[in-house]
PDB file of C-alpha atoms in Angstrom:
ATOM      1  CA  MET A  24     -17.100 -32.087 -19.493  1.00  0.00           C
ATOM      2  CA  SER A  25     -14.722 -33.608 -16.862  1.00  0.00           C
ATOM      3  CA  LEU A  26     -12.552 -31.359 -14.633  1.00  0.00           C
ATOM      4  CA  ALA A  27      -9.500 -32.413 -16.655  1.00  0.00           C
ATOM      5  CA  THR A  28     -10.959 -31.475 -19.999  1.00  0.00           C
ATOM      6  CA  LEU A  29     -12.009 -28.293 -18.525  1.00  0.00           C
ATOM      7  CA  HIS A  30      -8.529 -27.705 -17.115  1.00  0.00           C
ATOM      8  CA  ASN A  31      -6.874 -28.579 -20.671  1.00  0.00           C
ATOM      9  CA  LEU A  32      -9.308 -26.049 -22.197  1.00  0.00           C
ATOM     10  CA  VAL A  33      -8.244 -23.111 -19.784  1.00  0.00           C
ATOM     11  CA  GLU A  34      -4.669 -23.934 -20.385  1.00  0.00           C
ATOM     12  CA  ASN A  35      -5.054 -23.783 -24.113  1.00  0.00           C
ATOM     13  CA  LEU A  36      -7.859 -21.217 -24.369  1.00  0.00           C
ATOM     14  CA  GLY A  37      -6.154 -19.470 -27.370  1.00  0.00           C
ATOM     15  CA  ALA A  38      -6.124 -22.454 -29.502  1.00  0.00           C
ATOM     16  CA  ALA A  39      -9.745 -22.111 -30.898  1.00  0.00           C
ATOM     17  CA  THR A  40      -9.428 -25.134 -33.073  1.00  0.00           C
ATOM     18  CA  GLN A  41      -8.549 -27.422 -30.205  1.00  0.00           C
ATOM     19  CA  ILE A  42     -11.446 -26.039 -28.343  1.00  0.00           C
ATOM     20  CA  ALA A  43     -13.686 -26.583 -31.358  1.00  0.00           C
ATOM     21  CA  ARG A  44     -12.534 -30.170 -31.850  1.00  0.00           C
ATOM     22  CA  GLN A  45     -13.499 -30.802 -27.823  1.00  0.00           C
ATOM     23  CA  LEU A  46     -16.908 -29.132 -28.224  1.00  0.00           C
ATOM     24  CA  ARG A  47     -17.777 -30.401 -31.788  1.00  0.00           C
ATOM     25  CA  GLY A  48     -20.344 -33.121 -30.454  1.00  0.00           C
ATOM     26  CA  SER A  49     -21.737 -30.583 -28.118  1.00  0.00           C
ATOM     27  CA  GLU A  50     -25.048 -28.767 -28.631  1.00  0.00           C
ATOM     28  CA  ALA A  51     -23.183 -25.568 -28.114  1.00  0.00           C
ATOM     29  CA  LEU A  52     -21.836 -25.716 -31.594  1.00  0.00           C
ATOM     30  CA  ARG A  53     -23.993 -26.214 -34.743  1.00  0.00           C
ATOM     31  CA  SER A  54     -22.458 -26.777 -38.123  1.00  0.00           C
ATOM     32  CA  ASP A  55     -23.523 -25.733 -41.602  1.00  0.00           C
ATOM     33  CA  PRO A  56     -25.192 -28.445 -43.610  1.00  0.00           C
ATOM     34  CA  ASP A  57     -21.705 -28.643 -45.145  1.00  0.00           C
ATOM     35  CA  GLY A  58     -20.459 -29.770 -41.872  1.00  0.00           C
ATOM     36  CA  ARG A  59     -18.429 -26.628 -41.332  1.00  0.00           C
ATOM     37  CA  LEU A  60     -18.536 -24.729 -37.953  1.00  0.00           C
ATOM     38  CA  ARG A  61     -19.763 -21.098 -38.126  1.00  0.00           C
ATOM     39  CA  ILE A  62     -17.285 -18.591 -36.518  1.00  0.00           C
ATOM     40  CA  ALA A  63     -20.231 -16.843 -34.579  1.00  0.00           C
ATOM     41  CA  ASP A  64     -20.974 -19.965 -32.963  1.00  0.00           C
ATOM     42  CA  LEU A  65     -17.495 -20.945 -32.321  1.00  0.00           C
ATOM     43  CA  LEU A  66     -16.685 -17.706 -30.621  1.00  0.00           C
ATOM     44  CA  THR A  67     -19.956 -18.009 -28.309  1.00  0.00           C
ATOM     45  CA  ALA A  68     -18.848 -21.543 -27.536  1.00  0.00           C
ATOM     46  CA  ILE A  69     -15.573 -20.239 -26.670  1.00  0.00           C
ATOM     47  CA  ALA A  70     -16.931 -17.488 -24.449  1.00  0.00           C
ATOM     48  CA  GLU A  71     -19.044 -19.956 -22.788  1.00  0.00           C
ATOM     49  CA  ALA A  72     -16.171 -22.434 -22.155  1.00  0.00           C
ATOM     50  CA  ARG A  73     -14.160 -19.427 -20.632  1.00  0.00           C
ATOM     51  CA  SER A  74     -16.748 -18.688 -18.393  1.00  0.00           C
ATOM     52  CA  ASP A  75     -17.752 -21.909 -16.919  1.00  0.00           C
ATOM     53  CA  ALA A  76     -13.866 -22.507 -16.541  1.00  0.00           C
ATOM     54  CA  THR A  77     -13.358 -19.254 -14.649  1.00  0.00           C
ATOM     55  CA  SER A  78     -16.345 -20.014 -12.325  1.00  0.00           C
ATOM     56  CA  LEU A  79     -15.105 -23.622 -11.775  1.00  0.00           C
ATOM     57  CA  LEU A  80     -11.389 -22.366 -11.014  1.00  0.00           C
ATOM     58  CA  LEU A  81     -12.754 -19.542  -8.555  1.00  0.00           C
ATOM     59  CA  GLY A  82     -14.699 -22.123  -6.822  1.00  0.00           C
ATOM     60  CA  LEU A  83     -11.395 -24.129  -6.275  1.00  0.00           C
ATOM     61  CA  ALA A  84      -9.406 -21.098  -5.040  1.00  0.00           C
ATOM     62  CA  PRO A  85      -9.043 -20.659  -1.283  1.00  0.00           C
ATOM     63  CA  THR A  86     -10.998 -18.369   0.564  1.00  0.00           C
ATOM     64  CA  PRO A  87      -9.931 -14.687   1.160  1.00  0.00           C
ATOM     65  CA  ALA A  88      -9.804 -15.343   4.880  1.00  0.00           C
ATOM     66  CA  ALA A  89      -6.799 -17.724   4.323  1.00  0.00           C
ATOM     67  CA  HIS A  90      -4.714 -14.818   2.863  1.00  0.00           C
ATOM     68  CA  SER A  91      -5.816 -12.090   5.116  1.00  0.00           C
ATOM     69  CA  VAL A  92      -3.450  -9.137   5.906  1.00  0.00           C
ATOM     70  CA  PRO A  93      -2.730  -8.491   9.603  1.00  0.00           C
ATOM     71  CA  GLN A  94      -4.333  -5.024  10.716  1.00  0.00           C
ATOM     72  CA  PRO A  95      -2.047  -2.476  12.393  1.00  0.00           C
ATOM     73  CA  VAL A  96      -2.362  -2.725  16.028  1.00  0.00           C
ATOM     74  CA  THR A  97      -2.358   0.745  18.056  1.00  0.00           C
ATOM     75  CA  THR A  98      -0.592  -0.658  21.056  1.00  0.00           C
ATOM     76  CA  ALA A  99       3.423  -0.513  21.430  1.00  0.00           C
ATOM     77  CA  THR A 100       5.853  -1.350  24.228  1.00  0.00           C
ATOM     78  CA  PRO A 101       4.144   0.227  27.323  1.00  0.00           C
ATOM     79  CA  ASN A 102       5.124   3.998  27.779  1.00  0.00           C
ATOM     80  CA  ILE A 103       7.690   4.125  25.300  1.00  0.00           C
ATOM     81  CA  SER A 104       7.635   7.957  24.789  1.00  0.00           C
ATOM     82  CA  LEU A 105       8.305  10.046  21.392  1.00  0.00           C
ATOM     83  CA  GLN A 106      11.348  11.315  23.041  1.00  0.00           C
ATOM     84  CA  ALA A 107      12.630   7.607  23.622  1.00  0.00           C
ATOM     85  CA  LEU A 108      11.981   6.662  20.213  1.00  0.00           C
ATOM     86  CA  LEU A 109      13.913   9.692  18.927  1.00  0.00           C
ATOM     87  CA  ASP A 110      16.796   8.758  21.423  1.00  0.00           C
ATOM     88  CA  GLU A 111      16.636   5.206  20.123  1.00  0.00           C
ATOM     89  CA  TYR A 112      16.590   6.252  16.384  1.00  0.00           C
ATOM     90  CA  VAL A 113      19.633   8.706  17.001  1.00  0.00           C
ATOM     91  CA  SER A 114      21.763   6.018  18.746  1.00  0.00           C
ATOM     92  CA  VAL A 115      21.108   3.435  16.148  1.00  0.00           C
ATOM     93  CA  LYS A 116      21.644   5.653  13.302  1.00  0.00           C
ATOM     94  CA  LYS A 117      24.328   8.004  14.842  1.00  0.00           C
ATOM     95  CA  SER A 118      27.078   6.809  12.317  1.00  0.00           C
ATOM     96  CA  ARG A 119      24.849   7.964   9.261  1.00  0.00           C
ATOM     97  CA  LEU A 120      23.439  11.208  10.710  1.00  0.00           C
ATOM     98  CA  LYS A 121      25.422  14.429  10.908  1.00  0.00           C
ATOM     99  CA  PRO A 122      25.313  16.038  14.297  1.00  0.00           C
ATOM    100  CA  ASP A 123      23.610  19.057  12.789  1.00  0.00           C
ATOM    101  CA  THR A 124      20.947  16.722  11.650  1.00  0.00           C
ATOM    102  CA  VAL A 125      20.483  15.311  14.886  1.00  0.00           C
ATOM    103  CA  ARG A 126      20.380  18.965  16.522  1.00  0.00           C
ATOM    104  CA  ARG A 127      17.863  19.885  13.838  1.00  0.00           C
ATOM    105  CA  TYR A 128      15.712  16.882  14.734  1.00  0.00           C
ATOM    106  CA  ARG A 129      15.630  17.572  18.448  1.00  0.00           C
ATOM    107  CA  ASP A 130      14.975  21.305  18.020  1.00  0.00           C
ATOM    108  CA  CYS A 131      12.099  20.562  15.725  1.00  0.00           C
ATOM    109  CA  LEU A 132      10.434  18.259  17.874  1.00  0.00           C
ATOM    110  CA  ASP A 133      11.244  20.353  21.030  1.00  0.00           C
ATOM    111  CA  ARG A 134       9.799  23.517  19.528  1.00  0.00           C
ATOM    112  CA  TYR A 135       6.691  21.965  17.753  1.00  0.00           C
ATOM    113  CA  TRP A 136       5.860  18.665  19.662  1.00  0.00           C
ATOM    114  CA  ALA A 137       6.975  19.285  23.122  1.00  0.00           C
ATOM    115  CA  ASP A 138       3.428  18.462  24.588  1.00  0.00           C
ATOM    116  CA  HIS A 139       3.740  14.949  22.947  1.00  0.00           C
ATOM    117  CA  LEU A 140       7.531  14.221  23.679  1.00  0.00           C
ATOM    118  CA  SER A 141       6.786  12.775  27.196  1.00  0.00           C
ATOM    119  CA  GLN A 142       3.632  10.803  26.343  1.00  0.00           C
ATOM    120  CA  PRO A 143       3.553   7.349  25.215  1.00  0.00           C
ATOM    121  CA  ALA A 144       3.807   6.871  21.498  1.00  0.00           C
ATOM    122  CA  GLU A 145       0.460   5.209  21.229  1.00  0.00           C
ATOM    123  CA  ASN A 146      -1.353   8.199  22.554  1.00  0.00           C
ATOM    124  CA  LEU A 147      -0.081  10.019  19.491  1.00  0.00           C
ATOM    125  CA  THR A 148      -3.059   8.681  17.268  1.00  0.00           C
ATOM    126  CA  PRO A 149      -3.721   9.793  13.563  1.00  0.00           C
ATOM    127  CA  ASP A 150      -6.565  12.264  14.737  1.00  0.00           C
ATOM    128  CA  VAL A 151      -4.365  13.887  17.414  1.00  0.00           C
ATOM    129  CA  PHE A 152      -1.502  14.063  14.957  1.00  0.00           C
ATOM    130  CA  ARG A 153      -3.736  15.772  12.253  1.00  0.00           C
ATOM    131  CA  ALA A 154      -5.074  18.165  14.676  1.00  0.00           C
ATOM    132  CA  HIS A 155      -1.812  19.392  16.052  1.00  0.00           C
ATOM    133  CA  PHE A 156      -0.315  19.305  12.299  1.00  0.00           C
ATOM    134  CA  ILE A 157      -2.595  21.613  10.780  1.00  0.00           C
ATOM    135  CA  THR A 158      -2.155  24.153  13.755  1.00  0.00           C
ATOM    136  CA  LEU A 159       1.634  24.513  13.393  1.00  0.00           C
ATOM    137  CA  PRO A 160       2.747  28.048  12.307  1.00  0.00           C
ATOM    138  CA  SER A 161       5.382  27.038   9.757  1.00  0.00           C
ATOM    139  CA  PRO A 162       4.210  24.876   6.844  1.00  0.00           C
ATOM    140  CA  ALA A 163       8.184  23.867   6.050  1.00  0.00           C
ATOM    141  CA  GLN A 164       8.634  23.000   9.610  1.00  0.00           C
ATOM    142  CA  ALA A 165       5.323  21.160   9.778  1.00  0.00           C
ATOM    143  CA  ASN A 166       6.531  19.093   6.635  1.00  0.00           C
ATOM    144  CA  HIS A 167       9.899  18.411   8.533  1.00  0.00           C
ATOM    145  CA  SER A 168       8.344  17.369  11.716  1.00  0.00           C
ATOM    146  CA  LEU A 169       5.846  15.140   9.787  1.00  0.00           C
ATOM    147  CA  ARG A 170       8.952  13.517   8.197  1.00  0.00           C
ATOM    148  CA  ILE A 171      10.820  13.083  11.298  1.00  0.00           C
ATOM    149  CA  ILE A 172       7.776  11.536  13.106  1.00  0.00           C
ATOM    150  CA  ARG A 173       7.203   9.189  10.079  1.00  0.00           C
ATOM    151  CA  ALA A 174      10.797   7.987  10.188  1.00  0.00           C
ATOM    152  CA  LEU A 175      10.622   7.448  13.995  1.00  0.00           C
ATOM    153  CA  PHE A 176       7.645   5.241  13.622  1.00  0.00           C
ATOM    154  CA  ASN A 177       8.971   3.297  10.647  1.00  0.00           C
ATOM    155  CA  PHE A 178      12.188   2.671  12.381  1.00  0.00           C
ATOM    156  CA  TYR A 179      10.481   1.365  15.640  1.00  0.00           C
ATOM    157  CA  ASN A 180       8.085  -0.959  13.722  1.00  0.00           C
ATOM    158  CA  ALA A 181      11.092  -2.303  11.596  1.00  0.00           C
ATOM    159  CA  ALA A 182      13.565  -2.533  14.687  1.00  0.00           C
ATOM    160  CA  HIS A 183      11.019  -4.165  17.152  1.00  0.00           C
ATOM    161  CA  ASP A 184       9.111  -6.101  14.713  1.00  0.00           C
ATOM    162  CA  LYS A 185       5.856  -4.143  15.789  1.00  0.00           C
ATOM    163  CA  ASN A 186       2.932  -2.936  13.916  1.00  0.00           C
ATOM    164  CA  LEU A 187       2.534   0.449  15.545  1.00  0.00           C
ATOM    165  CA  LEU A 188       0.176   2.468  13.747  1.00  0.00           C
ATOM    166  CA  ASN A 189       1.787   5.423  11.965  1.00  0.00           C
ATOM    167  CA  PRO A 190      -0.077   8.731  12.822  1.00  0.00           C
ATOM    168  CA  VAL A 191       1.343  10.448   9.621  1.00  0.00           C
ATOM    169  CA  GLN A 192      -0.385   8.357   7.218  1.00  0.00           C
ATOM    170  CA  LYS A 193      -4.048   9.821   7.850  1.00  0.00           C
ATOM    171  CA  VAL A 194      -2.498  13.346   6.990  1.00  0.00           C
ATOM    172  CA  LEU A 195      -0.753  12.076   3.917  1.00  0.00           C
ATOM    173  CA  LYS A 196      -3.905  10.337   2.407  1.00  0.00           C
ATOM    174  CA  LEU A 197      -6.493  13.022   3.420  1.00  0.00           C
ATOM    175  CA  GLU A 198      -4.600  16.387   2.466  1.00  0.00           C
ATOM    176  CA  GLY A 199      -0.869  15.558   2.145  1.00  0.00           C
ATOM    177  CA  ALA A 200       1.788  17.929   3.322  1.00  0.00           C
ATOM    178  CA  PHE A 201       1.890  21.522   2.852  1.00  0.00           C
ATOM    179  CA  ILE A 202       3.003  22.632  -0.474  1.00  0.00           C
ATOM    180  CA  VAL A 203       6.049  25.188   0.177  1.00  0.00           C
ATOM    181  CA  ARG A 204       7.567  26.945  -2.781  1.00  0.00           C
ATOM    182  CA  PRO A 205      11.322  27.280  -2.871  1.00  0.00           C
ATOM    183  CA  ARG A 206      12.730  30.681  -2.632  1.00  0.00           C
ATOM    184  CA  ASP A 207      13.876  32.309  -5.734  1.00  0.00           C
ATOM    185  CA  ARG A 208      17.834  32.358  -5.193  1.00  0.00           C
ATOM    186  CA  LEU A 209      18.794  34.320  -8.321  1.00  0.00           C
ATOM    187  CA  CYS A 210      20.639  37.243  -7.520  1.00  0.00           C
ATOM    188  CA  ILE A 211      20.231  39.871 -10.091  1.00  0.00           C
ATOM    189  CA  THR A 212      23.101  42.217 -10.306  1.00  0.00           C
ATOM    190  CA  SER A 213      23.356  45.412 -12.367  1.00  0.00           C
ATOM    191  CA  VAL A 214      26.013  45.695 -14.892  1.00  0.00           C
TER     192      VAL A 214
END
């Protein structure tokens, strides 16, 4: 069979009669003494044609290397600290953030991530982040800091067209954030 015929078959794979007409003279199909095609032979021929067409078309496809996804790099602008990331984030998003939100972001990072604020952001690897995250005393504040740091790294990557590795991803993929149940806020009063 030629490539054009095979391509035609693949386009019209659902039309069994057209495939049967194309393959009528081939050895793949046998007919009854009356000249009629048997359904079982027709289905077998269709499956073989589909298999041959698929393997041929896969051979024509570009190699996966041509469509490779760029891997995240672990380097950023030299010596940009977590504190500088926070300052830049706040300065750009200042019109959308309430002052109380900015204060809570700064307090949370100052309280729980003070050792890492002055260090370069690329030093906060997923392993370092995970080791520090699981030692934080308050699960709710740990989750809050996780969301803040994830937002900082996502913002930096988008604003600077960088591909800085987000350290939060390992925690989220392995065990996820802490589960914090909301308090029961129902006040029962006696009548």
